[in-house]
mmCIF file of C-alpha atoms in Angstrom:
data_model
loop_
_atom_site.group_PDB
_atom_site.id
_atom_site.type_symbol
_atom_site.label_atom_id
_atom_site.label_comp_id
_atom_site.label_asym_id
_atom_site.label_seq_id
_atom_site.Cartn_x
_atom_site.Cartn_y
_atom_site.Cartn_z
ATOM 1 C CA MET A 10 6.621 -14.733 10.045
ATOM 2 C CA THR A 11 3.911 -13.241 12.316
ATOM 3 C CA GLU A 12 0.907 -11.961 10.589
ATOM 4 C CA PHE A 13 -0.856 -8.591 11.657
ATOM 5 C CA TYR A 14 -4.352 -9.719 10.938
ATOM 6 C CA SER A 15 -6.124 -12.949 11.448
ATOM 7 C CA ALA A 16 -5.983 -15.709 8.789
ATOM 8 C CA GLU A 17 -9.561 -15.817 8.422
ATOM 9 C CA ILE A 18 -10.013 -12.102 7.552
ATOM 10 C CA THR A 19 -6.996 -12.085 5.214
ATOM 11 C CA GLY A 20 -8.241 -15.123 3.484
ATOM 12 C CA LYS A 21 -11.718 -13.714 2.851
ATOM 13 C CA SER A 22 -10.303 -10.352 1.692
ATOM 14 C CA TYR A 23 -7.655 -12.026 -0.740
ATOM 15 C CA ALA A 24 -10.515 -14.178 -2.087
ATOM 16 C CA LYS A 25 -12.594 -10.960 -2.826
ATOM 17 C CA LEU A 26 -9.600 -9.361 -4.497
ATOM 18 C CA ILE A 27 -9.294 -12.305 -6.927
ATOM 19 C CA GLU A 28 -12.966 -12.037 -7.700
ATOM 20 C CA LEU A 29 -12.633 -8.315 -8.348
ATOM 21 C CA ARG A 30 -9.625 -9.085 -10.620
ATOM 22 C CA ARG A 31 -11.778 -11.271 -12.766
ATOM 23 C CA GLU A 32 -14.572 -8.705 -13.057
ATOM 24 C CA LEU A 33 -13.106 -5.373 -13.250
ATOM 25 C CA ASP A 34 -10.257 -3.278 -14.405
ATOM 26 C CA PHE A 35 -8.303 -1.492 -11.640
ATOM 27 C CA VAL A 36 -4.791 -0.798 -10.293
ATOM 28 C CA LEU A 37 -4.233 -2.205 -6.744
ATOM 29 C CA ILE A 38 -2.704 0.046 -4.040
ATOM 30 C CA GLY A 39 -2.517 -0.306 -0.256
ATOM 31 C CA GLY A 40 -1.489 -3.307 1.789
ATOM 32 C CA TRP A 41 -2.424 -6.006 -0.723
ATOM 33 C CA ALA A 42 -0.217 -4.190 -3.320
ATOM 34 C CA ILE A 43 2.638 -4.508 -0.857
ATOM 35 C CA TYR A 44 2.020 -8.013 -0.243
ATOM 36 C CA LEU A 45 2.046 -8.888 -3.950
ATOM 37 C CA HIS A 46 5.359 -6.966 -4.340
ATOM 38 C CA THR A 47 7.031 -8.431 -1.161
ATOM 39 C CA LYS A 48 5.169 -11.723 -0.345
ATOM 40 C CA ALA A 49 5.210 -10.621 3.254
ATOM 41 C CA LEU A 50 2.486 -9.494 5.683
ATOM 42 C CA LYS A 51 -1.077 -9.984 4.271
ATOM 43 C CA SER A 52 -3.659 -7.285 4.388
ATOM 44 C CA LYS A 53 -7.230 -6.760 5.246
ATOM 45 C CA ASP A 54 -8.957 -3.919 3.450
ATOM 46 C CA ILE A 55 -8.620 -3.747 -0.355
ATOM 47 C CA ASP A 56 -7.587 -0.474 -1.861
ATOM 48 C CA ILE A 57 -7.995 0.255 -5.552
ATOM 49 C CA VAL A 58 -7.925 3.021 -8.104
ATOM 50 C CA VAL A 59 -10.174 2.961 -10.985
ATOM 51 C CA ASP A 60 -11.479 5.246 -13.904
ATOM 52 C CA TYR A 61 -15.173 6.186 -14.101
ATOM 53 C CA PRO A 62 -16.443 3.387 -16.177
ATOM 54 C CA THR A 63 -15.306 0.884 -13.669
ATOM 55 C CA LEU A 64 -16.682 2.975 -10.970
ATOM 56 C CA PHE A 65 -20.067 2.784 -12.745
ATOM 57 C CA GLU A 66 -19.619 -1.015 -12.759
ATOM 58 C CA LEU A 67 -18.991 -1.077 -9.083
ATOM 59 C CA LYS A 68 -22.068 1.041 -8.447
ATOM 60 C CA GLN A 69 -24.149 -1.340 -10.433
ATOM 61 C CA LYS A 70 -23.147 -4.309 -8.327
ATOM 62 C CA TYR A 71 -22.374 -3.006 -4.886
ATOM 63 C CA GLY A 72 -23.798 -0.608 -2.463
ATOM 64 C CA LEU A 73 -21.247 2.039 -2.876
ATOM 65 C CA SER A 74 -21.084 4.966 -0.400
ATOM 66 C CA LYS A 75 -19.226 8.288 -1.158
ATOM 67 C CA ASN A 76 -16.895 9.546 1.519
ATOM 68 C CA ASP A 77 -16.592 13.283 0.697
ATOM 69 C CA PHE A 78 -14.251 13.963 3.599
ATOM 70 C CA LEU A 79 -11.653 11.305 2.720
ATOM 71 C CA LYS A 80 -12.208 11.710 -0.980
ATOM 72 C CA LYS A 81 -13.081 8.136 -1.788
ATOM 73 C CA TYR A 82 -15.757 5.664 -2.434
ATOM 74 C CA GLU A 83 -16.398 2.681 -0.048
ATOM 75 C CA ILE A 84 -17.853 -0.657 -0.136
ATOM 76 C CA LYS A 85 -18.463 -1.935 3.489
ATOM 77 C CA LEU A 86 -18.230 -5.760 3.752
ATOM 78 C CA GLU A 87 -18.667 -7.913 6.955
ATOM 79 C CA TYR A 88 -14.939 -8.311 7.736
ATOM 80 C CA PHE A 89 -13.139 -5.622 5.604
ATOM 81 C CA ASP A 90 -13.805 -2.683 3.438
ATOM 82 C CA ILE A 91 -13.062 -1.873 -0.276
ATOM 83 C CA ASP A 92 -11.767 1.602 -0.773
ATOM 84 C CA ILE A 93 -11.987 3.034 -4.092
ATOM 85 C CA TYR A 94 -10.185 6.074 -5.562
ATOM 86 C CA VAL A 95 -10.783 7.857 -8.758
ATOM 87 C CA PRO A 96 -9.240 10.800 -10.824
ATOM 88 C CA ALA A 97 -10.422 14.339 -10.285
ATOM 89 C CA PHE A 98 -11.894 13.510 -6.872
ATOM 90 C CA SER A 99 -9.510 11.519 -4.854
ATOM 91 C CA LYS A 100 -6.430 13.153 -3.136
ATOM 92 C CA LEU A 101 -3.552 10.816 -2.798
ATOM 93 C CA ALA A 102 0.171 11.388 -2.492
ATOM 94 C CA VAL A 103 0.480 10.541 -6.247
ATOM 95 C CA SER A 104 -2.630 11.477 -8.415
ATOM 96 C CA PRO A 105 -4.929 8.683 -9.300
ATOM 97 C CA LYS A 106 -4.443 9.320 -13.016
ATOM 98 C CA ASP A 107 -0.717 8.805 -12.619
ATOM 99 C CA ILE A 108 -1.278 5.587 -10.645
ATOM 100 C CA LEU A 109 -3.633 4.272 -13.439
ATOM 101 C CA ALA A 110 -0.596 4.707 -16.007
ATOM 102 C CA ASN A 111 2.092 3.346 -13.831
ATOM 103 C CA TYR A 112 1.616 -0.360 -12.824
ATOM 104 C CA THR A 113 3.105 -3.832 -13.184
ATOM 105 C CA LEU A 114 1.270 -7.179 -13.527
ATOM 106 C CA ILE A 115 1.663 -9.588 -10.684
ATOM 107 C CA GLU A 116 -0.316 -12.880 -10.617
ATOM 108 C CA GLY A 117 -2.600 -11.286 -13.245
ATOM 109 C CA ILE A 118 -3.342 -8.131 -11.029
ATOM 110 C CA LYS A 119 -2.317 -4.571 -12.015
ATOM 111 C CA VAL A 120 -0.378 -3.449 -9.033
ATOM 112 C CA VAL A 121 1.132 0.098 -8.862
ATOM 113 C CA GLU A 122 4.875 0.470 -9.213
ATOM 114 C CA PRO A 123 6.754 0.181 -5.861
ATOM 115 C CA GLU A 124 8.148 3.805 -5.821
ATOM 116 C CA ILE A 125 4.718 5.210 -6.168
ATOM 117 C CA LEU A 126 3.255 2.638 -3.602
ATOM 118 C CA LEU A 127 5.919 3.736 -1.195
ATOM 119 C CA LEU A 128 4.840 7.404 -1.409
ATOM 120 C CA LEU A 129 1.175 6.442 -1.140
ATOM 121 C CA LYS A 130 1.916 4.492 2.042
ATOM 122 C CA GLN A 131 3.858 7.378 3.437
ATOM 123 C CA GLY A 132 0.895 9.681 2.869
ATOM 124 C CA ALA A 133 -1.400 7.244 4.679
ATOM 125 C CA TYR A 134 1.039 6.917 7.599
ATOM 126 C CA SER A 135 1.527 10.668 7.923
ATOM 127 C CA GLU A 136 -2.335 10.860 8.622
ATOM 128 C CA ARG A 137 -2.688 8.089 11.081
ATOM 129 C CA LYS A 138 0.786 7.181 12.558
ATOM 130 C CA HIS A 139 -0.508 7.151 16.060
ATOM 131 C CA SER A 140 -3.171 4.399 15.357
ATOM 132 C CA THR A 141 -3.280 0.691 14.725
ATOM 133 C CA LYS A 142 -3.573 1.293 10.990
ATOM 134 C CA GLY A 143 -0.513 3.675 11.398
ATOM 135 C CA LYS A 144 1.592 0.909 12.814
ATOM 136 C CA LYS A 145 0.599 -1.480 9.997
ATOM 137 C CA ASP A 146 1.703 1.539 7.560
ATOM 138 C CA ALA A 147 5.002 1.776 9.142
ATOM 139 C CA LEU A 148 5.536 -2.026 8.677
ATOM 140 C CA ASP A 149 4.376 -1.821 5.038
ATOM 141 C CA ILE A 150 6.811 0.887 4.384
ATOM 142 C CA ALA A 151 9.672 -1.147 5.844
ATOM 143 C CA LEU A 152 8.625 -4.061 3.769
ATOM 144 C CA ILE A 153 8.752 -2.202 0.519
ATOM 145 C CA LEU A 154 12.237 -0.770 1.447
ATOM 146 C CA LEU A 155 13.535 -4.246 2.603
ATOM 147 C CA HIS A 156 12.068 -6.520 -0.197
ATOM 148 C CA THR A 157 11.825 -4.572 -3.345
ATOM 149 C CA GLU A 158 14.509 -3.018 -5.649
ATOM 150 C CA LEU A 159 13.519 0.629 -5.579
ATOM 151 C CA ASP A 160 14.656 3.034 -8.067
ATOM 152 C CA PHE A 161 15.129 6.145 -5.831
ATOM 153 C CA LYS A 162 15.509 8.459 -8.902
ATOM 154 C CA LYS A 163 12.120 7.403 -9.871
ATOM 155 C CA TYR A 164 11.036 7.793 -6.199
ATOM 156 C CA ASP A 165 12.306 11.477 -6.237
ATOM 157 C CA LYS A 166 10.541 12.259 -9.403
ATOM 158 C CA TRP A 167 7.042 11.317 -7.938
ATOM 159 C CA ALA A 168 7.855 12.856 -4.541
ATOM 160 C CA LYS A 169 6.536 16.274 -3.690
ATOM 161 C CA ASP A 170 9.435 16.968 -1.308
ATOM 162 C CA ALA A 171 12.015 14.210 -1.831
ATOM 163 C CA THR A 172 14.245 15.428 0.875
ATOM 164 C CA SER A 173 11.685 15.385 3.824
ATOM 165 C CA GLN A 174 10.113 12.330 2.512
ATOM 166 C CA ARG A 175 13.488 10.430 2.317
ATOM 167 C CA ARG A 176 14.040 11.722 5.906
ATOM 168 C CA GLN A 177 10.683 10.232 7.050
ATOM 169 C CA LEU A 178 11.751 6.878 5.666
ATOM 170 C CA LYS A 179 14.962 6.804 7.627
ATOM 171 C CA GLU A 180 13.006 7.690 10.670
ATOM 172 C CA ILE A 181 10.554 4.929 10.252
ATOM 173 C CA LEU A 182 13.303 2.387 9.779
ATOM 174 C CA SER A 183 15.208 3.576 12.631
ATOM 175 C CA ALA A 184 12.219 3.652 15.001
ATOM 176 C CA LEU A 185 11.523 -0.227 14.389
ATOM 177 C CA LYS A 186 11.969 -2.261 17.479
ATOM 178 C CA ASP A 187 13.123 -5.957 17.891
ATOM 179 C CA GLN A 188 9.578 -7.069 18.269
ATOM 180 C CA ASP A 189 8.725 -5.576 14.895
ATOM 181 C CA VAL A 190 11.128 -7.623 13.094
ATOM 182 C CA ARG A 191 8.874 -10.821 13.363
ATOM 183 C CA TYR A 192 6.633 -9.042 10.843
ATOM 184 C CA LEU A 193 9.362 -8.476 8.288
ATOM 185 C CA ASN A 194 10.246 -11.992 6.946
ATOM 186 C CA MET A 195 13.781 -11.818 7.814
ATOM 187 C CA SER A 196 16.098 -12.576 10.806
ATOM 188 C CA ARG A 197 17.275 -9.792 13.190
ATOM 189 C CA GLN A 198 20.720 -10.020 11.597
ATOM 190 C CA GLU A 199 19.465 -9.647 8.060
ATOM 191 C CA PHE A 200 17.332 -6.714 9.105
ATOM 192 C CA VAL A 201 20.130 -4.874 10.807
ATOM 193 C CA LYS A 202 22.359 -5.153 7.709
ATOM 194 C CA LYS A 203 19.629 -4.266 5.217
ATOM 195 C CA ARG A 204 18.460 -1.272 7.227
ATOM 196 C CA LYS A 205 21.931 0.057 7.272
ATOM 197 C CA GLU A 206 22.210 -0.261 3.398
ATOM 198 C CA ILE A 207 18.967 1.246 2.869
ATOM 199 C CA ILE A 208 19.747 4.272 5.232
ATOM 200 C CA ALA A 209 23.062 4.729 3.314
ATOM 201 C CA LYS A 210 21.050 5.017 -0.066
ATOM 202 C CA LEU A 211 18.464 7.389 1.238
ATOM 203 C CA GLN A 212 21.241 9.746 2.423
ATOM 204 C CA ARG A 213 22.704 10.004 -0.990
#
């Protein structure tokens, strides 16, 4: 499988994620959460949701900056960023409070449930779909759909507009080209079959 980012960057980023896991209480979202759910396509930036005691710990250890426009806190490192989201400040497709309460443990890391993760990725994709990060978002969305057992009733529960959001998922899957399949950890034949199955589920 082809990787989206260089092995050097993803290796450093994952090492930092493991370090953070040992030090802090957080729920992982973003590309690394997708990697842990699917074991496909490593990420670069680290995205976490924390409560305020953990935010204080991060402020004590790192040079945090507050991004009022994007409603998050940031730690800028040499090769990647750590983006931090908190209740009552950050605006995500699903509220940070609900994210903190709905996670599963994977390799000792609290990772948000896949249905919520899918909605979060859709929110990110909608804001930057014409950029390089938007391309990665589309691949991440496809990976969740192709490599996890989603409960679409649960997905609909968290969605703000399930009909239009399901339609967006179909559009993203349908728009994937042959050259994109190399990122998805499956053969072209497997992809075509699985895509057909998922689109049928989304239409119900």
